[in-house]
Coordinates of C-alpha atoms in Angstrom, one line a residue:
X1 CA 6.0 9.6 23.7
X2 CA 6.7 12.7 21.6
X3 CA 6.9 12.9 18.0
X4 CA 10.5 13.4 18.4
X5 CA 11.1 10.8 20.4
X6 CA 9.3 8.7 17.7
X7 CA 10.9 9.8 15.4
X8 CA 14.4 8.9 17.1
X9 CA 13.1 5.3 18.2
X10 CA 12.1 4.9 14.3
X11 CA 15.3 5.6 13.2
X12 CA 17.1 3.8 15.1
X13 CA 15.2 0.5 14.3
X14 CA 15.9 1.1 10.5
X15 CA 19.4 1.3 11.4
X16 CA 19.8 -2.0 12.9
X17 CA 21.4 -4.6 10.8
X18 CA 22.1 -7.9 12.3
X19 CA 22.0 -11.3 10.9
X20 CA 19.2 -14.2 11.4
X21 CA 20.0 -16.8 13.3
X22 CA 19.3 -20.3 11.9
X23 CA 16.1 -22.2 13.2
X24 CA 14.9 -26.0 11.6
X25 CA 11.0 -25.1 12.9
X26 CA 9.0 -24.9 9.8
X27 CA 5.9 -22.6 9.0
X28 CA 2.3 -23.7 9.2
X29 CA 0.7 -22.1 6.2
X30 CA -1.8 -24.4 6.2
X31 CA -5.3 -22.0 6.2
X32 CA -5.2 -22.7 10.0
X33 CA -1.8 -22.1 10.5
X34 CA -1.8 -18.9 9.1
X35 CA -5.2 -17.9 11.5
X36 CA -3.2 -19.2 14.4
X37 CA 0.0 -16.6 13.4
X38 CA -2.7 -14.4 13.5
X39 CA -1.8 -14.4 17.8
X40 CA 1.7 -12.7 18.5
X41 CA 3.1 -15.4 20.7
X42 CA 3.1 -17.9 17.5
X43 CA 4.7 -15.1 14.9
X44 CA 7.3 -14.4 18.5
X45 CA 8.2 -18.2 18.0
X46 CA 8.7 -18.0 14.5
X47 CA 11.5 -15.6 15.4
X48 CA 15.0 -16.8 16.7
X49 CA 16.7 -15.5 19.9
X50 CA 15.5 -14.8 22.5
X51 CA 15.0 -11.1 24.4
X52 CA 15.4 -11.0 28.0
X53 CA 12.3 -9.7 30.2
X54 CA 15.0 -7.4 31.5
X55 CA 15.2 -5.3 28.7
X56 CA 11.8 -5.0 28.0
X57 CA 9.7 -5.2 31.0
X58 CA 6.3 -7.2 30.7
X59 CA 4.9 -5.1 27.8
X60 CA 4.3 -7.2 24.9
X61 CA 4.9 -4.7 22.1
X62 CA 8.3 -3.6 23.6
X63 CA 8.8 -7.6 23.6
X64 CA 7.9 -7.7 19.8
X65 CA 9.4 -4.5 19.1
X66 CA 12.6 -5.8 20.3
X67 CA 12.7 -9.5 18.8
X68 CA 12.5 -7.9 15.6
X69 CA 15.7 -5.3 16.3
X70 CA 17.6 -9.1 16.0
X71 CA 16.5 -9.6 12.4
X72 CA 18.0 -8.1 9.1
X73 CA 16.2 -7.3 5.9
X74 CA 17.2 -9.1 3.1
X75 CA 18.1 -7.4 -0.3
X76 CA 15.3 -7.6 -3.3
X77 CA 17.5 -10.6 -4.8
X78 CA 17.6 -12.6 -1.9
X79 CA 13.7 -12.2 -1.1
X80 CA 13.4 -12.9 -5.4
X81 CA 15.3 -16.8 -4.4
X82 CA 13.4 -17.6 -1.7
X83 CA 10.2 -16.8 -3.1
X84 CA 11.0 -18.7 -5.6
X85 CA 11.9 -22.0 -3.4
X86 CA 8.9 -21.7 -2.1
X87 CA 7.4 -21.6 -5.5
X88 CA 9.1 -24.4 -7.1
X89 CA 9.8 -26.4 -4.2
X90 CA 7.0 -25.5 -1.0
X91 CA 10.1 -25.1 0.7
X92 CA 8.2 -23.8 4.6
X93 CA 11.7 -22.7 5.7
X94 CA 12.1 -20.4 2.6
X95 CA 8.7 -19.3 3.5
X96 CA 9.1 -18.8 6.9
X97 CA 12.2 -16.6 6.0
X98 CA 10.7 -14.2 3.9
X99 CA 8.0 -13.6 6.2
X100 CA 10.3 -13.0 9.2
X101 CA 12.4 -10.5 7.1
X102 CA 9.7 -8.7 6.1
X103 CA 8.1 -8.3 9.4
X104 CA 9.2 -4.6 10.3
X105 CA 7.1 -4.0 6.9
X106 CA 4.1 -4.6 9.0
X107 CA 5.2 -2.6 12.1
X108 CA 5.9 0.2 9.2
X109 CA 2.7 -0.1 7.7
X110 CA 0.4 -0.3 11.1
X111 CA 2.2 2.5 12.1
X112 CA 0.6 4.2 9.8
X113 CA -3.1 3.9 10.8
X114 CA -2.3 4.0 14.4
X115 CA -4.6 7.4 14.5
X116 CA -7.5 4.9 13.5
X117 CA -6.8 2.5 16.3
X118 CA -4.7 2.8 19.3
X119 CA -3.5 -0.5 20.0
X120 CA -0.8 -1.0 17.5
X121 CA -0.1 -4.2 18.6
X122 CA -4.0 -5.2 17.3
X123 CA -3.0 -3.9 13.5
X124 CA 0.4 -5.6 13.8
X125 CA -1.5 -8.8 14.1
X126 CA -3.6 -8.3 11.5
X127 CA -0.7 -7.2 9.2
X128 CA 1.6 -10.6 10.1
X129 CA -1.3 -12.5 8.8
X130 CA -1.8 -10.7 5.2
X131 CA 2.4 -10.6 4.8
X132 CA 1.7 -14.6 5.4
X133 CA -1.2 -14.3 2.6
X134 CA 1.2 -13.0 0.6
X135 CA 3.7 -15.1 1.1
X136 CA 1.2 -18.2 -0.3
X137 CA -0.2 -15.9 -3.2
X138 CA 3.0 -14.1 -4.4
X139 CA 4.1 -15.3 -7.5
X140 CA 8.2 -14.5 -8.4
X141 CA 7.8 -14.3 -11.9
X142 CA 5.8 -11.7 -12.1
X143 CA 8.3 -9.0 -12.3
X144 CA 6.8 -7.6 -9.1
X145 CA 9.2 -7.1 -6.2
X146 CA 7.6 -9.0 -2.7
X147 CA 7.8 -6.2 -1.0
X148 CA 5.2 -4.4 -3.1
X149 CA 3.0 -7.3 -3.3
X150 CA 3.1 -8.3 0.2
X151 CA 2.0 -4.4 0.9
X152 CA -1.2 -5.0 -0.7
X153 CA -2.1 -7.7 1.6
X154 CA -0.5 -6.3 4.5
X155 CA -2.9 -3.5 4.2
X156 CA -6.0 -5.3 3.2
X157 CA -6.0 -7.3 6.5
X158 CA -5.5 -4.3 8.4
X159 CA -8.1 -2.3 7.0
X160 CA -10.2 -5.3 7.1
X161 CA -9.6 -5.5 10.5
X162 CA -10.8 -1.6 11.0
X163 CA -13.7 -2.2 8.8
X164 CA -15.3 -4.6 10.9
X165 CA -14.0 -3.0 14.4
X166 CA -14.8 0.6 13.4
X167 CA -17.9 0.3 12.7
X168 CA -21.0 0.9 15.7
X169 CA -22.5 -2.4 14.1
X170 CA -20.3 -5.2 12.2
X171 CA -20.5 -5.0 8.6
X172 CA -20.1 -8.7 9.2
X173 CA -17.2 -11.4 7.4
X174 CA -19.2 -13.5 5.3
X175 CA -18.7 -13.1 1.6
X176 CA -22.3 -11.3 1.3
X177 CA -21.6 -8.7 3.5
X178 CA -17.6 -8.0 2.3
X179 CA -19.1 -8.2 -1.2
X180 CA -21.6 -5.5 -0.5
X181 CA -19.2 -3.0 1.5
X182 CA -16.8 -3.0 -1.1
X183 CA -19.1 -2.8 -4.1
X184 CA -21.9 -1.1 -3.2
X185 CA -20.9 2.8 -4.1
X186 CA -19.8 1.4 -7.2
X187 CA -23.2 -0.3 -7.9
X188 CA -24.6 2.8 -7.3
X189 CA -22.6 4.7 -9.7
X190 CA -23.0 1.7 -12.2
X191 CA -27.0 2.2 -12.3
X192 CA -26.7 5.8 -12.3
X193 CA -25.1 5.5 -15.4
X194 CA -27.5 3.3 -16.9
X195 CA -30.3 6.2 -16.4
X196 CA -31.3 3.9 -12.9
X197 CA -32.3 5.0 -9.7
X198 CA -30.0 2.7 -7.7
X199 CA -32.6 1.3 -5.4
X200 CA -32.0 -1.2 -2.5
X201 CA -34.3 -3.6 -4.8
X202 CA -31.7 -2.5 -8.0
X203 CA -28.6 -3.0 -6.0
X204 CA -29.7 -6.4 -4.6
X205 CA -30.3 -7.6 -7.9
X206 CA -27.1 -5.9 -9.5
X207 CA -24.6 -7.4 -6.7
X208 CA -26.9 -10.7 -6.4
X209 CA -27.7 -10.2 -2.6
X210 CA -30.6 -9.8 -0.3
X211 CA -32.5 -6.9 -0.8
X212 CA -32.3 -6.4 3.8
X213 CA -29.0 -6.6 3.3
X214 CA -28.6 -3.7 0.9
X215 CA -30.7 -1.3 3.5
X216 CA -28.6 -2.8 6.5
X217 CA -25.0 -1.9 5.4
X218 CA -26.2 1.1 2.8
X219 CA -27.1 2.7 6.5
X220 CA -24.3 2.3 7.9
X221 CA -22.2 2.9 5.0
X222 CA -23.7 6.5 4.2
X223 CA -23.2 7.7 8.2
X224 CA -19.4 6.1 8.1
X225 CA -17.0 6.7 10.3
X226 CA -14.3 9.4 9.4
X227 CA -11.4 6.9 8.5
X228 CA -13.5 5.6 5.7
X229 CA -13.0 8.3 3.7
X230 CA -9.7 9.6 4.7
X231 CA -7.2 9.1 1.9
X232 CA -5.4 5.6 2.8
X233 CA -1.6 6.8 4.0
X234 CA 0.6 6.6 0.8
X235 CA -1.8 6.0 -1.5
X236 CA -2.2 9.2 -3.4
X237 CA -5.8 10.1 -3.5
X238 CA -7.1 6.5 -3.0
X239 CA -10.0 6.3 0.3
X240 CA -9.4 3.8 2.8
X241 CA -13.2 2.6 2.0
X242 CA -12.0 2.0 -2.0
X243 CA -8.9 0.4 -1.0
X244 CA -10.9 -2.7 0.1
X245 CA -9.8 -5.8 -1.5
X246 CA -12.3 -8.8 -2.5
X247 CA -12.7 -10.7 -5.6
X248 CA -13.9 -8.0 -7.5
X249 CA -10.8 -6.3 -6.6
X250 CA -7.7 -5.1 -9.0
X251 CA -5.0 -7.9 -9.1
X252 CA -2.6 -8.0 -6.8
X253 CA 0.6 -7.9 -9.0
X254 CA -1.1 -5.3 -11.2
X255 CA -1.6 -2.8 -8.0
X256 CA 1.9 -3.9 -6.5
X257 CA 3.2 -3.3 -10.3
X258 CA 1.3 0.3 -10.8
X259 CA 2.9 1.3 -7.0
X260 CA 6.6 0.3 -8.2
X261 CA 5.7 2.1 -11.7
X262 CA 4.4 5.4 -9.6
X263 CA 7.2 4.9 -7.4
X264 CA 10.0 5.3 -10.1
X265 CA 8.2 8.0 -12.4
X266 CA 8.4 10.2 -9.4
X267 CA 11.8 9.8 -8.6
X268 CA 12.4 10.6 -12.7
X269 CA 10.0 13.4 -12.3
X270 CA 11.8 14.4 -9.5
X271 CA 15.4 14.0 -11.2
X272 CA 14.6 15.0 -14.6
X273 CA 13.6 18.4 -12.4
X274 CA 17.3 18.8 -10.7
X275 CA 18.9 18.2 -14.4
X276 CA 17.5 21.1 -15.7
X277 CA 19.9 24.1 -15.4
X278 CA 18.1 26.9 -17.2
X279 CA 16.0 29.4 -14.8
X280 CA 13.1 29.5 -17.2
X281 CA 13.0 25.7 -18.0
X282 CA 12.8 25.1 -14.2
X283 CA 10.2 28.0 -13.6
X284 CA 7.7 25.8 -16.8
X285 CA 8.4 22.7 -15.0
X286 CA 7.4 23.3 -11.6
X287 CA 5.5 26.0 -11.7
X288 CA 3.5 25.0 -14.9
X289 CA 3.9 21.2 -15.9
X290 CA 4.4 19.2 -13.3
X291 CA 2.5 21.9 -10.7
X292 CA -0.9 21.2 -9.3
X293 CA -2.2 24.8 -9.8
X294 CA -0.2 25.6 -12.6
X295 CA 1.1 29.3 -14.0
X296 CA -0.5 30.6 -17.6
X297 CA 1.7 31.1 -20.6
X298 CA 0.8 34.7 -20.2
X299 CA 2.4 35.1 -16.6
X300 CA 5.3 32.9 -17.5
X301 CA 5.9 35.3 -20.4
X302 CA 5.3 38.1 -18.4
X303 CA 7.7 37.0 -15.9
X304 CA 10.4 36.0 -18.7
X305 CA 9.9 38.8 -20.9
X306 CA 8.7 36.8 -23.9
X307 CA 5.7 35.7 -25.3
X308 CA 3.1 33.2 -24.9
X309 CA 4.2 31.6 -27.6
X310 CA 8.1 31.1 -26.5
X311 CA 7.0 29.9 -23.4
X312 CA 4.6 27.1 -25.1
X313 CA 7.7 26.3 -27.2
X314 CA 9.6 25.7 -24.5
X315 CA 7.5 23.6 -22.8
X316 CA 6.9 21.7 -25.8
X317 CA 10.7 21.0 -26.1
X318 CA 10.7 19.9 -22.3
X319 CA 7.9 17.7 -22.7
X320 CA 10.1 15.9 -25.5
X321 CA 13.1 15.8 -23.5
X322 CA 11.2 14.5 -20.8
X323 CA 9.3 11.7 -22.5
X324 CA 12.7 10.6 -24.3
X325 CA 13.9 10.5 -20.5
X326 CA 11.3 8.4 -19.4
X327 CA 11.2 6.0 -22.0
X328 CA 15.3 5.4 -21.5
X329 CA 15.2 5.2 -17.8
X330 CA 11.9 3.5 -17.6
X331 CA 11.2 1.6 -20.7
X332 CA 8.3 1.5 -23.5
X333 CA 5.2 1.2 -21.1
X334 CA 5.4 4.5 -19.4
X335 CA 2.7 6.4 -19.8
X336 CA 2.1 10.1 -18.5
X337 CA -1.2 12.1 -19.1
X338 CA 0.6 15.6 -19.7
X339 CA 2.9 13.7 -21.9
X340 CA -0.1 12.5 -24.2
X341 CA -1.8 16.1 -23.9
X342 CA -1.4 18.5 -27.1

């Protein structure tokens, strides 16, 4: 398929709105339950109406594809009440709703590392199951949207899933071997710091572990394949290999609530930009401020004809208008380096 052609199928799924249909089957979410959603046939069942074989042959990702064309996404406010029925009341049908509504998440987000692994249908899998983790860990009061949250685990199982598949050998699932893969760079760093040479022995004792165990994934960690340190698709600068989450791990709601946060003070960064009418002003902010190689005082001037110093002043005054912006639209807790700066 071309990337036109993608393009146009993608489209036209996000334009489909058409209601759920009702269903009395509750959810498993039972630890079990949730491994056997893990298979597509038991998420498919999950999922009301029916496709016929006609319109999508005997391929099993068109079948999916086009189950989930019957389902509309709910608004943030109806997603907020049925979280929290499930909170209050472990109502499975509430449950079960919010994961089938939140579905084409997944498809959206395993589209995404499809480059990593062919068979989308594999990462789809994976990601059903963390949107059902979610689904048991999310709490509504949190002032964290679902959506957000359930992208966390979404991603975690799916990357989980690459870790382990990836990889010439296994890095292996038990809670020694996650705990070193995710941690083990950072140990490293950790003893450095200390004045350390961060030997297996160090390591093993710093992460509490068996010293073979060190040597056996440090090999395999410092020869990696490439996806583990390509930066994780929409994640700013953040690797796939320091997305990992385990115990050790940020929270949940904080990452979900830092996303939302990053989320809106770009769309004000963005805004604040298309208010600003005077030539010059818009030259300092994108070509200076907000730029990531930004233009000196002196060749702003230059360009201008003022000084240095009228150019500094300006920016100054932006910098106040911008802040006062932020904190109106956004509220106390913003926080922005350049805004701290000088």
């Amino acid at each position: 398929m071309t990337r036109m052609a993608r393009d146009e199928q993608n489209q036209a799924d996000s334009d489909i709105d058409v209601e759920i249909l009702e269903d009395d089957d509750s959810l498993d979410l039972s630890e079990e339950g949730l491994r056997e959603a893990e298979e597509l046939g038991d998420l498919s069942l999950m999922m009301t109406g029916g496709v016929s074989s006609d319109l999508v042959g005997s391929d099993p990702l068109s079948a999916y594809l086009a189950r989930l064309s019957h389902i509309a996404p709910l608004p943030a406010e109806e997603q907020q009440k049925l979280a929290e029925r499930y909170k209050n009341d472990e109502d499975a049908n509430a449950a079960k709703m919010l994961i089938i509504t939140n579905l084409r998440l997944v498809v959206k987000i395993a589209r995404e590392y499809q480059r990593r692994w062919t068979n989308l249908l594999d990462l789809i899998q994976e990601g059903n199951v963390g949107l059902a983790e979610a689904v048991t860990r999310y709490d509504p009061y949190r002032g964290v949207k679902f959506t957000s949250y359930a992208q966390y685990w979404i991603r975690a199982m799916i990357l989980n899933y690459l870790m382990n598949h990836l990889h010439p050998v296994r890095i292996g699932s038990s809670r020694a071997g996650r705990k070193l893969f995710y941690n083990l760079k950072k140990a490293r760093r950790e003893l450095i710091r200390r004045g350390e040479e961060p030997t297996p022995a160090l390591i093993a004792e710093y992460l509490d572990v068996d010293e073979a165990e060190v040597v056996r994934v440090a090999q395999q960690l410092d020869s990696p394949p490439v996806y583990m340190d390509q930066t994780a698709p929409g994640l700013d600068k953040t690797t796939i290999g320091e997305l990992m989450a385990d115990e050790s791990a940020e929270d949940p709601e904080e990452w979900a609530a830092n996303r939302e946060m990053g989320s809106q003070i770009g769309a004000a960064i963005k805004a604040f930009g298309e208010s600003l009418d005077d030539e010059r002003e818009q030259a300092i902010w994108t070509q200076r401020m907000i730029a990531e190689d930004p233009r000196s005082l002196v060749e702003l001037g230059d360009e201008f004809g003022v000084s240095k110093e009228r150019i500094r002043q300006v920016e100054v005054q932006i910098r106040e208008r911008f802040k006062k912006y932020l904190l109106s639209n956004l509220g106390d807790d913003v926080r922005i380096n350049f805004l701290e700066s000088q």
